[in-house]
XYZ file of C-alpha atoms in Angstrom:
777
model
C 0.000 0.000 0.000
C 2.815 2.396 0.810
C 4.485 1.621 -2.463
C 1.228 2.033 -4.333
C 0.587 5.346 -2.663
C 4.242 6.375 -3.178
C 4.720 7.691 0.294
C 7.820 7.848 2.435
C 10.817 6.087 0.974
C 8.642 4.950 -1.954
C 8.033 8.502 -3.088
C 9.342 9.902 -6.292
C 11.346 12.378 -4.270
C 12.318 10.575 -1.061
C 12.993 12.888 1.975
C 16.719 13.190 2.595
C 17.879 15.133 5.646
C 21.257 16.827 5.502
C 22.295 16.958 9.203
C 24.754 19.733 10.100
C 27.149 19.433 13.051
C 28.104 22.472 15.107
C 31.690 23.575 14.958
C 32.362 21.795 11.649
C 29.543 22.925 9.368
C 28.103 25.879 11.249
C 28.842 28.036 14.273
C 26.520 27.961 17.275
C 26.533 31.759 17.418
C 25.080 31.783 13.889
C 22.253 29.531 15.064
C 21.579 31.867 17.999
C 21.337 34.896 15.724
C 19.202 33.134 13.082
C 16.791 31.781 15.702
C 16.046 35.291 16.926
C 15.467 36.410 13.319
C 13.458 33.556 11.807
C 11.753 31.752 14.696
C 8.550 33.085 16.221
C 9.200 34.335 19.739
C 12.859 33.375 19.294
C 12.010 29.749 20.146
C 13.511 26.809 18.203
C 11.876 23.382 18.078
C 14.466 20.802 19.120
C 14.643 17.157 20.061
C 16.748 16.256 23.094
C 18.922 13.419 21.806
C 21.318 12.858 24.692
C 21.909 13.950 28.276
C 25.587 14.396 29.169
C 24.815 15.633 32.674
C 22.045 17.571 34.351
C 22.837 20.877 32.607
C 24.529 19.741 29.358
C 22.357 18.306 26.570
C 22.751 17.202 22.952
C 20.092 18.871 20.806
C 18.755 18.173 17.315
C 16.994 21.079 15.621
C 14.040 20.198 13.414
C 12.385 23.571 13.050
C 11.062 24.275 9.512
C 11.286 27.997 10.260
C 15.071 27.688 9.924
C 14.854 26.145 6.444
C 15.463 29.477 4.744
C 18.551 29.918 6.905
C 19.855 26.445 5.957
C 19.786 25.303 9.581
C 16.599 23.251 9.707
C 18.469 20.087 10.595
C 21.451 20.672 12.848
C 22.987 19.192 15.951
C 24.587 21.142 18.806
C 25.351 21.013 22.522
C 23.169 23.092 24.839
C 24.059 24.348 28.317
C 21.052 25.141 30.447
C 21.165 28.863 31.157
C 21.510 30.041 34.741
C 22.486 26.708 36.317
C 25.418 24.337 36.623
C 25.002 20.659 37.613
C 27.654 18.315 39.005
C 29.744 16.739 36.225
C 29.426 13.070 35.357
C 32.695 11.142 35.373
C 34.406 9.908 32.212
C 35.812 6.363 32.522
C 37.203 6.379 28.962
C 39.995 8.872 29.551
C 43.290 8.096 31.235
C 43.199 8.511 34.109
C 39.410 8.188 34.392
C 37.534 10.920 36.268
C 35.087 10.139 39.016
C 31.569 11.543 38.972
C 30.887 14.457 41.259
C 28.366 13.943 44.078
C 24.740 13.988 42.906
C 25.783 14.117 39.223
C 23.977 10.844 38.404
C 20.877 12.013 40.265
C 20.801 15.226 38.261
C 21.284 13.354 34.990
C 18.442 10.904 35.723
C 16.199 13.768 36.825
C 16.617 15.421 33.430
C 16.442 12.192 31.411
C 13.089 11.282 32.887
C 11.616 14.637 31.869
C 13.386 15.721 28.672
C 15.110 12.869 26.856
C 13.789 12.226 23.307
C 11.153 14.918 23.622
C 10.518 17.654 21.095
C 10.436 20.923 22.983
C 10.969 24.586 22.298
C 14.307 26.141 23.229
C 15.247 29.826 23.603
C 18.910 30.445 22.805
C 20.532 33.259 24.819
C 24.110 33.040 23.592
C 27.179 30.823 23.668
C 29.921 29.896 26.074
C 33.250 31.687 26.035
C 34.664 29.515 23.252
C 31.521 29.619 21.111
C 31.299 25.794 21.123
C 28.149 25.304 23.147
C 24.912 27.209 23.090
C 23.329 28.616 26.242
C 19.569 28.485 26.456
C 16.345 27.659 28.245
C 14.247 24.506 27.542
C 10.521 25.251 27.754
C 8.718 22.263 29.282
C 4.932 22.305 29.609
C 5.294 21.878 33.351
C 7.824 24.696 33.840
C 11.549 25.454 33.749
C 13.749 22.367 34.261
C 16.556 24.549 35.637
C 14.399 25.840 38.500
C 13.303 22.281 39.325
C 16.922 21.132 39.495
C 17.723 24.004 41.854
C 14.735 23.236 44.086
C 15.958 19.673 44.563
C 19.549 20.677 45.264
C 20.824 19.102 42.036
C 22.338 22.314 40.610
C 23.821 25.666 41.509
C 23.104 29.044 39.979
C 25.697 29.807 37.313
C 26.357 33.536 37.268
C 28.220 33.693 33.975
C 25.379 32.092 32.033
C 22.757 33.985 34.038
C 24.237 37.207 32.635
C 23.081 36.121 29.169
C 19.476 35.725 30.275
C 16.707 38.211 30.903
C 17.380 39.686 34.382
C 13.700 39.268 35.264
C 14.034 35.466 34.995
C 16.865 35.195 37.523
C 15.081 35.920 40.858
C 13.139 32.626 40.568
C 16.479 30.796 40.263
C 17.825 32.500 43.419
C 14.705 31.685 45.406
C 14.882 28.019 44.377
C 18.579 27.770 45.275
C 18.077 29.478 48.649
C 15.288 27.045 49.475
C 17.573 24.071 48.777
C 20.302 25.656 50.904
C 17.986 26.102 53.859
C 16.792 22.493 53.563
C 20.336 21.143 52.935
C 19.225 19.254 49.836
C 21.559 17.585 47.341
C 24.770 19.460 46.736
C 23.895 21.658 49.723
C 23.688 18.789 52.224
C 26.669 20.120 54.182
C 25.946 23.801 53.566
C 26.090 26.164 56.545
C 25.441 29.921 56.389
C 28.630 32.018 56.538
C 29.846 32.619 60.079
C 30.525 36.292 60.683
C 33.114 37.445 63.204
C 30.986 40.505 64.007
C 27.359 41.522 63.880
C 25.416 40.988 60.660
C 24.051 44.535 60.766
C 25.847 47.834 61.356
C 24.067 51.137 61.909
C 26.372 54.122 62.114
C 28.033 56.995 60.271
C 30.399 56.785 57.310
C 33.737 58.345 58.283
C 35.972 57.778 55.266
C 35.907 56.329 51.751
C 39.125 54.364 51.215
C 38.531 53.191 47.632
C 35.661 53.115 45.198
C 34.162 50.090 46.984
C 35.519 50.218 50.551
C 34.774 52.598 53.417
C 34.992 52.893 57.195
C 32.003 53.262 59.509
C 31.676 54.374 63.117
C 28.842 52.310 64.671
C 26.203 54.147 66.678
C 26.892 54.080 70.395
C 30.662 53.818 69.911
C 32.923 56.588 71.154
C 35.554 57.430 68.546
C 38.479 57.189 70.942
C 40.517 54.790 68.816
C 40.891 53.871 65.140
C 40.014 50.279 66.111
C 36.418 51.429 66.715
C 35.955 51.964 62.969
C 34.526 49.077 60.912
C 35.968 48.580 57.432
C 33.311 47.355 54.996
C 33.425 46.669 51.248
C 30.482 46.663 48.872
C 29.266 43.101 48.332
C 29.614 41.683 44.799
C 31.011 44.954 43.426
C 34.441 45.689 42.000
C 35.539 49.278 41.542
C 38.527 50.425 39.453
C 41.675 50.038 41.522
C 43.653 53.049 42.688
C 47.372 53.126 41.921
C 50.458 53.626 44.032
C 52.745 56.539 43.189
C 55.602 55.090 45.243
C 55.923 52.048 42.976
C 54.856 53.856 39.805
C 51.480 52.097 39.517
C 48.823 54.262 37.888
C 45.130 54.447 38.719
C 42.797 52.334 36.651
C 40.404 54.392 34.479
C 37.573 55.983 36.484
C 39.089 54.975 39.858
C 39.096 58.594 41.020
C 35.572 59.245 39.726
C 34.206 56.118 41.423
C 35.764 57.013 44.773
C 34.513 60.588 44.517
C 30.967 59.451 43.709
C 30.956 57.081 46.681
C 32.263 59.933 48.878
C 29.433 62.212 47.812
C 26.877 59.454 48.434
C 28.048 58.352 51.878
C 30.617 60.401 53.842
C 29.189 61.982 56.956
C 25.782 60.360 56.460
C 23.940 57.866 58.611
C 24.013 54.389 57.087
C 22.701 50.874 57.577
C 24.883 47.964 56.499
C 23.772 44.372 56.021
C 26.832 42.090 56.156
C 26.552 39.095 53.799
C 29.956 37.427 53.894
C 33.622 37.814 54.829
C 36.867 37.273 52.951
C 40.536 37.070 53.914
C 42.183 39.915 52.009
C 46.001 39.808 51.521
C 47.641 42.871 53.088
C 51.372 42.577 52.455
C 52.692 39.601 54.365
C 49.517 39.213 56.437
C 45.809 38.954 55.738
C 42.850 41.020 56.857
C 39.364 39.730 57.580
C 37.145 42.010 55.466
C 33.372 42.219 55.692
C 31.244 42.656 52.565
C 27.696 43.968 52.625
C 24.955 46.177 51.233
C 25.141 49.809 52.364
C 22.016 51.941 52.538
C 21.940 55.695 53.185
C 18.926 58.036 53.304
C 17.010 57.870 49.969
C 19.532 55.308 48.642
C 18.677 51.679 49.568
C 21.848 50.361 47.906
C 24.744 52.646 46.952
C 26.301 49.786 44.950
C 23.454 49.973 42.472
C 24.087 53.696 41.929
C 27.749 53.095 41.067
C 26.789 50.332 38.631
C 24.016 52.385 37.007
C 26.478 55.205 36.354
C 29.092 52.873 34.895
C 31.671 53.572 37.592
C 32.020 49.964 38.798
C 31.266 46.394 37.688
C 29.767 43.379 39.409
C 32.153 40.857 40.894
C 32.443 37.541 38.999
C 31.833 34.955 41.697
C 32.465 31.248 41.574
C 29.293 29.186 41.715
C 29.973 28.090 45.298
C 30.829 31.576 46.599
C 28.578 33.727 48.730
C 27.293 36.834 47.020
C 24.972 39.769 47.569
C 21.271 38.837 47.847
C 20.665 41.724 45.432
C 23.133 40.324 42.920
C 20.564 40.131 40.128
C 19.550 43.763 40.617
C 23.215 44.710 40.454
C 23.567 42.742 37.209
C 20.554 44.559 35.777
C 22.059 47.934 36.720
C 25.358 46.992 35.090
C 23.573 45.789 31.952
C 21.781 49.129 31.648
C 25.077 51.032 31.986
C 26.720 48.726 29.430
C 23.911 49.286 26.947
C 24.182 53.061 27.441
C 27.995 52.874 27.203
C 28.511 54.911 30.354
C 32.014 55.646 31.691
C 33.780 52.275 32.124
C 31.685 50.771 29.323
C 32.328 53.669 26.963
C 34.313 53.221 23.757
C 35.931 56.619 24.240
C 39.542 56.828 25.361
C 39.748 57.680 29.060
C 41.476 60.950 29.747
C 42.136 62.308 33.212
C 43.253 65.899 33.564
C 46.378 66.637 35.560
C 45.927 68.275 38.974
C 48.325 71.015 40.084
C 50.260 69.780 43.093
C 50.837 72.835 45.262
C 52.034 70.788 48.218
C 55.508 71.563 46.883
C 56.717 74.688 48.763
C 58.058 76.483 45.674
C 54.844 75.995 43.724
C 52.715 76.907 46.742
C 54.493 80.207 47.293
C 54.367 81.174 43.609
C 50.661 80.311 43.258
C 49.482 81.500 46.685
C 48.683 85.002 45.491
C 45.792 83.837 43.299
C 44.388 81.714 46.123
C 44.511 84.637 48.554
C 42.839 86.989 46.068
C 40.119 84.444 45.283
C 38.411 84.955 48.671
C 36.100 82.134 49.781
C 36.817 78.879 47.934
C 34.942 75.586 47.964
C 37.253 72.684 48.759
C 37.411 69.045 49.843
C 39.582 67.854 52.735
C 41.446 64.802 51.435
C 43.764 64.038 54.354
C 44.147 65.061 57.988
C 47.725 65.463 59.271
C 46.661 66.762 62.690
C 43.827 68.742 64.173
C 44.723 71.940 62.310
C 46.633 70.871 59.175
C 45.100 69.179 56.145
C 45.642 68.260 52.525
C 42.895 70.000 50.563
C 41.663 69.790 46.969
C 40.325 73.024 45.469
C 38.176 72.118 42.419
C 37.850 75.650 41.034
C 41.642 76.025 40.959
C 42.247 72.328 40.150
C 44.993 72.038 42.753
C 46.038 70.258 45.927
C 47.359 72.377 48.786
C 48.501 71.859 52.359
C 46.181 74.040 54.411
C 46.556 75.014 58.086
C 44.210 76.904 60.376
C 45.550 80.411 60.873
C 46.848 81.446 64.310
C 46.382 77.947 65.797
C 48.766 75.400 67.257
C 47.567 71.826 67.637
C 49.136 68.993 69.679
C 51.236 66.491 67.744
C 49.389 63.173 67.109
C 50.970 59.717 67.150
C 53.385 59.192 64.241
C 52.333 57.079 61.283
C 53.928 53.723 60.536
C 55.794 55.181 57.550
C 57.249 58.004 59.671
C 58.429 55.498 62.274
C 60.042 53.331 59.608
C 61.952 56.362 58.271
C 63.179 57.165 61.776
C 61.937 60.781 61.781
C 58.830 60.274 63.894
C 57.926 62.887 66.494
C 56.552 61.729 69.797
C 52.843 62.222 70.400
C 51.653 65.053 72.625
C 48.660 64.932 74.998
C 45.344 65.343 73.153
C 47.136 65.127 69.786
C 45.316 61.961 68.719
C 42.003 63.253 70.072
C 42.349 66.458 68.045
C 43.168 64.501 64.894
C 40.200 62.157 65.365
C 37.901 65.136 65.931
C 39.066 66.615 62.627
C 38.596 63.275 60.834
C 35.105 62.992 62.263
C 34.025 66.501 61.252
C 35.966 67.656 58.172
C 37.709 64.676 56.570
C 36.435 64.140 52.992
C 33.764 66.800 53.602
C 32.866 69.722 51.379
C 34.237 72.809 53.125
C 34.901 76.472 52.438
C 38.333 77.998 52.949
C 39.639 81.549 52.996
C 43.366 81.669 52.202
C 45.182 84.513 53.932
C 48.922 83.820 53.792
C 51.580 81.235 53.024
C 54.434 80.057 55.231
C 58.049 79.611 54.230
C 57.455 75.858 53.984
C 54.610 76.355 51.498
C 51.647 75.813 53.844
C 48.628 77.956 53.015
C 47.031 79.351 56.175
C 43.560 80.746 56.662
C 40.048 79.962 57.866
C 38.013 76.805 57.261
C 34.234 76.526 57.455
C 32.255 73.280 57.417
C 28.510 72.766 57.072
C 25.846 74.760 55.262
C 23.169 77.223 56.287
C 22.540 77.378 60.009
C 24.942 74.454 60.503
C 27.899 76.372 59.046
C 30.670 76.756 61.618
C 34.197 78.102 61.888
C 36.333 75.027 62.558
C 39.123 77.096 64.135
C 36.688 78.465 66.706
C 35.395 74.968 67.444
C 38.887 73.495 67.973
C 39.867 76.307 70.338
C 36.546 76.224 72.175
C 36.803 72.505 73.017
C 40.423 72.812 74.098
C 41.988 70.802 71.257
C 44.057 73.706 69.914
C 45.579 76.880 71.281
C 45.980 80.308 69.777
C 49.598 80.981 68.838
C 51.044 82.970 71.785
C 53.132 85.074 69.417
C 50.010 86.114 67.532
C 48.424 87.162 70.804
C 51.567 89.042 71.836
C 51.668 91.015 68.574
C 47.919 91.618 68.633
C 47.382 89.640 65.409
C 45.125 86.911 66.837
C 41.376 87.371 66.189
C 39.611 88.497 69.335
C 36.938 85.798 69.013
C 39.621 83.073 69.151
C 41.278 84.622 72.187
C 37.925 84.836 73.978
C 37.155 81.200 73.095
C 40.540 80.151 74.482
C 39.930 82.087 77.674
C 36.631 80.254 78.179
C 38.268 76.896 77.470
C 41.042 77.708 79.919
C 38.540 78.720 82.600
C 36.544 75.521 82.036
C 39.746 73.428 81.985
C 38.753 71.447 78.894
C 41.083 69.608 76.544
C 44.713 70.636 76.743
C 43.886 73.158 79.473
C 42.904 70.340 81.835
C 46.603 69.422 82.016
C 47.729 72.781 83.391
C 48.763 72.141 86.994
C 48.968 74.999 89.444
C 51.653 74.600 92.034
C 50.333 73.828 95.522
C 52.959 76.103 97.049
C 53.623 78.956 94.659
C 57.014 80.513 95.038
C 56.878 84.148 96.056
C 58.931 86.314 93.816
C 60.832 89.098 95.583
C 60.189 92.420 93.901
C 63.513 94.132 93.193
C 62.914 97.878 93.303
C 64.720 100.162 90.883
C 67.140 102.873 91.795
C 67.004 106.097 89.842
C 69.951 106.518 87.490
C 71.240 109.393 85.385
C 72.971 108.854 82.036
C 74.016 110.822 78.986
C 72.329 109.359 75.939
C 71.901 109.890 72.210
C 68.877 108.795 70.167
C 69.292 105.987 67.609
C 65.625 105.613 66.504
C 62.313 107.386 67.115
C 59.254 105.146 67.006
C 56.599 107.643 68.124
C 55.928 110.755 70.167
C 57.055 109.098 73.420
C 58.747 105.899 72.214
C 62.410 105.701 71.100
C 65.730 103.810 71.213
C 68.977 105.305 72.503
C 72.666 104.609 72.997
C 74.520 105.467 76.172
C 77.242 107.960 75.342
C 80.692 106.547 76.075
C 79.530 102.911 75.890
C 82.341 101.132 74.036
C 80.069 98.144 73.329
C 78.662 99.960 70.284
C 82.039 100.448 68.616
C 83.079 96.880 69.476
C 79.876 95.510 67.925
C 80.333 97.651 64.818
C 83.845 96.284 64.351
C 82.617 92.718 64.920
C 79.896 93.070 62.275
C 82.357 94.606 59.816
C 84.579 91.557 60.298
C 81.505 89.323 59.886
C 80.719 91.105 56.601
C 84.277 90.754 55.356
C 84.336 87.052 56.218
C 80.957 86.078 54.759
C 80.534 88.549 51.921
C 77.235 90.152 51.017
C 75.349 87.073 49.760
C 72.373 85.732 51.697
C 72.188 82.194 53.094
C 69.370 79.941 54.362
C 68.554 80.435 58.028
C 65.877 79.802 60.643
C 62.997 82.220 60.021
C 61.038 81.828 63.226
C 59.566 85.008 64.623
C 61.839 86.247 67.430
C 64.951 84.614 65.951
C 68.162 86.691 65.913
C 69.829 86.662 62.484
C 72.186 88.778 60.408
C 70.364 91.202 58.082
C 71.849 93.321 55.300
C 71.442 97.106 55.567
C 72.897 100.125 53.787
C 73.457 103.067 56.168
C 74.739 105.339 53.392
C 78.352 104.200 53.557
C 77.714 100.832 51.930
C 75.957 97.550 52.673
C 76.917 95.635 55.776
C 75.509 92.920 58.027
C 73.823 93.914 61.307
C 72.198 91.939 64.104
C 68.440 91.808 63.599
C 65.385 90.233 65.192
C 62.627 88.776 62.996
C 59.316 90.300 64.073
C 57.013 89.350 61.175
C 57.015 86.933 58.214
C 55.596 87.924 54.831
C 55.533 86.321 51.398
C 59.188 86.146 50.340
C 60.147 88.797 52.889
C 60.455 89.382 56.631
C 60.150 92.428 58.832
C 63.192 92.812 61.092
C 64.322 95.160 63.850
C 68.042 95.920 64.115
C 68.613 95.289 67.804
C 71.706 97.501 68.095
C 69.993 100.572 66.617
C 66.202 100.065 66.951
C 65.185 100.755 63.328
C 62.703 98.435 61.569
C 62.619 97.473 57.893
C 61.374 94.782 55.501
C 64.054 92.770 53.663
C 63.983 89.951 51.069
C 64.652 86.539 52.560
C 66.860 85.084 49.858
C 69.351 87.956 49.526
C 69.314 89.920 52.799
C 69.424 87.280 55.560
C 71.942 84.776 56.815
C 72.621 82.930 60.104
C 74.454 84.870 62.801
C 77.588 83.499 64.464
C 76.886 82.041 67.901
C 79.468 84.339 69.465
C 77.484 87.377 68.288
C 74.096 86.216 69.558
C 72.153 88.470 71.937
C 72.345 85.755 74.597
C 76.078 86.528 74.803
C 76.124 90.202 73.824
C 72.926 92.064 74.830
C 71.407 94.539 72.332
C 73.262 97.841 72.355
C 70.204 100.032 71.722
C 67.976 100.566 74.762
C 64.226 100.874 74.277
C 62.569 103.632 76.308
C 59.419 105.721 76.779
C 58.946 109.216 78.200
C 57.886 108.940 81.822
C 54.240 109.742 82.629
C 53.677 110.995 79.090
C 51.064 109.777 76.636
C 50.939 110.630 72.941
C 48.714 109.507 70.120
C 49.787 107.121 67.364
C 51.612 108.185 64.227
C 48.423 107.702 62.183
C 46.938 110.664 64.080
C 47.955 114.247 63.260
C 48.703 115.064 66.919
C 50.760 111.874 67.265
C 52.782 112.687 64.163
C 53.377 116.234 65.364
C 54.514 114.912 68.774
C 57.071 112.639 67.067
C 58.349 115.581 65.008
C 58.672 117.712 68.141
C 60.657 114.950 69.848
C 62.893 114.723 66.790
C 63.584 118.496 66.821
C 64.254 118.472 70.538
C 66.412 115.351 70.795
C 67.734 113.976 67.500
C 71.470 114.340 66.987
C 72.029 115.786 70.473
C 73.408 114.412 73.690
C 70.768 114.525 76.417
C 70.623 113.877 80.114
C 68.250 111.047 80.956
C 66.810 110.262 84.379
C 66.024 106.575 84.254
C 63.357 105.805 86.860
C 62.490 102.119 86.281
C 61.524 99.587 83.652
C 58.029 98.560 82.542
C 57.093 95.998 79.884
C 60.727 95.796 78.762
C 61.050 99.543 78.212
C 62.986 102.056 80.343
C 60.910 104.906 81.802
C 62.880 108.152 81.450
C 62.711 111.908 81.710
C 64.876 113.838 79.228
C 66.676 117.108 79.905
C 68.889 119.480 77.974
C 72.343 119.219 79.605
C 72.537 123.041 79.633
C 69.064 123.542 81.166
C 67.810 120.894 83.590
C 64.938 122.978 84.919
C 62.320 121.809 82.386
C 62.215 118.281 80.930
C 61.336 117.492 77.328
C 58.419 115.529 78.786
C 57.035 118.751 80.306
C 57.712 120.771 77.135
C 55.651 118.378 74.984
C 52.733 118.528 77.411
C 52.989 122.346 77.549
C 52.651 122.437 73.750
C 49.494 120.301 73.940
C 51.170 117.421 72.078
C 50.965 114.913 74.920
C 48.911 114.048 77.998
C 49.961 113.068 81.473
C 49.460 109.509 82.635
C 46.537 108.706 84.876
C 47.060 108.639 88.637
C 46.963 104.837 88.708
C 49.978 104.625 86.393
C 51.916 106.996 88.662
C 51.264 104.660 91.586
C 52.405 101.604 89.608
C 55.706 103.219 88.684
C 56.268 104.559 92.226
C 55.882 101.048 93.625
C 58.783 99.889 91.476
C 61.244 102.464 92.827
C 63.320 102.717 95.961
C 62.890 106.488 96.056
C 60.145 108.010 93.918
C 60.466 111.640 95.045
C 61.755 112.863 91.679
C 59.055 110.862 89.871
C 56.334 112.404 92.010
C 57.796 115.903 91.431
C 57.788 115.193 87.676
C 54.141 114.123 87.879
C 53.212 117.373 89.628
C 55.102 119.497 87.063
C 53.424 117.640 84.192
C 49.954 118.182 85.664
C 50.634 121.943 85.953
C 51.900 122.036 82.344
C 48.827 120.128 81.106
C 46.433 122.503 82.886
C 48.209 125.482 81.315
C 47.947 123.915 77.824
C 44.252 123.192 78.392
C 43.482 126.773 79.376
C 45.386 128.246 76.434
C 43.848 125.742 73.986
C 47.190 124.514 72.610
C 47.653 121.411 70.469
C 45.073 118.745 71.045
C 43.182 121.108 73.437
C 42.289 123.562 70.678
C 38.753 122.144 70.329
C 38.068 122.065 74.038
C 38.520 119.558 76.841
C 39.496 115.992 76.041
C 37.286 113.374 77.674
C 38.093 109.773 78.561
C 36.804 108.592 75.196
C 39.251 110.872 73.414
C 42.001 109.598 75.684
C 41.318 106.031 74.649
C 41.397 106.996 70.982
């Protein structure tokens, strides 16, 4: 009957199938692409011919939809997407391999349900070598991969899961987790990871170390030690690695951008961390137990997902038996979106990172400091904390790094770093040094701040003010450090009147409250009584060497051979060393040699540094009293030890007119008083009655040697150019003298002269009486 009807092999054109084998006659990737183009829904009808193991099958395509593509009849190996089953052993190789546990069970499980059945298959892609296809077999009763996972006969395979639709993967994770909890199949000996610490951390992010690692201070912990910080890395995320300048290793592309984005997302914010697993991380010759978890901050349930969405990091490729983030599939989806959009790491563009000006070098800092000072308030980021008042700062608008220090403050020295100790130049820690540094790390490290640059030191450190916080939370960090007793105002700044009043007042309150460093100040139980040595009035012939104001001057004692000896010594110093400058210690108050031209030629003179400026210093020549500003590089050099003021006291004596007050040189009356003193005393030998000393200055009355009846003090008051001291000052000076009769007589004469000037409306009395307010001015 078949022959008569000419069907099958009896037909005039018998059906002949040309079976194609993958790898030899076609590539599996071609089949994947053609199936998506020609097959409805991307599904290919296949017959499962052989089961190698639970997740590796031999397939025979018999889909007429692929006829036009020439692939209707083809044979290929399929790997079930998203899972990996134990491998069956191979006894035919030498040496033979043994089957892995539960491999036979997985194979039989699949054979019973799929072998020799015609089912639809969706092809997702191929393996790395393009030899095997990766796909999903659609069984009427469900997905065979999920069933294998439920029974503990497979593990989720992350590499093949990446080829699948991300929405299909959560069902795989749920099935695997159920088998783990029930210890089924390959998970029979599974135990959840044992954590050395708590599985949840709630605290504040202190520092971002790399693009995927940060430190957290748990709530309830007092930050009194670095050991209180918890180091946590983002689970299942790998950020670009930062380099190491010391060994010449460069940053990977986008390492800086990833770290900066994580800093913006987390630093200083409250966070909640779920720890998922731990790893032993190599750290040199030792290892460190590192915790990995999911970090949530306000409005951001998982910061890892943000980094992946923006293409600044990638997901970690885990082995099938490794622990991973429970949100791993969401992270994969975020990475896939960034890859499709070609963002940052996934971009085809060549990565280019602009160079940042490094102004931590003293020469560069000093040359560039002018623009920073003129810029006013600058937004900046604190990148490193050296101590409580000195930081490394990045200024985005100027694209530069600088070393920035709080102006007018001194902070205790913290404990030296390991690198400083290894170099042998470590300084010992001072009390409250570590506390001050930790306070700065807690409040300004890696924070957005505002700085106002005011000056630069010789060593290239920019000094100024630093403000942290915004709006009503904005605060002056200098004021905070002083107020809590973790820094002190530079005593020299206070002495010269350069320290801001608000800082001095804050320090006074901290001192009174005995907080911080001021709690260490111990008052002696039995204070030693200091015997007051009273002064004896002396008379000397003097000659002015410098006039500083209407009642303030320097003088030399006539006949004092020390002046000529010092002049000869400095001439010899000049002849020996020449006129070239040399590096020297530039601390304020230091005695150095300074170059000066007195009209007869340049020569070196002893000088005291009283103020540092950019590239210059203000000095006072201690043997003459005059003050000038000189360049550092050409007009200064170290002074010989034998010529130091500790061995040879300054020749010029500083003095003020006794019981006489004049106004400053910025005032017309003060300037006129100085001119009067110059006309009366400059270039002449005078008789000086030296009563006592106050605040380092001699208190004197000056007389013309030919007329000792009226002092120059009295003459200035008679002309209305000066005022007498208040009665309280007269009492203070009298208490310092053995015999104050002449001082009291001088006070009486000055009062009479002042009353006469007031009545005749001379000098400063021309507009009427001068009240206390005018006195203060």
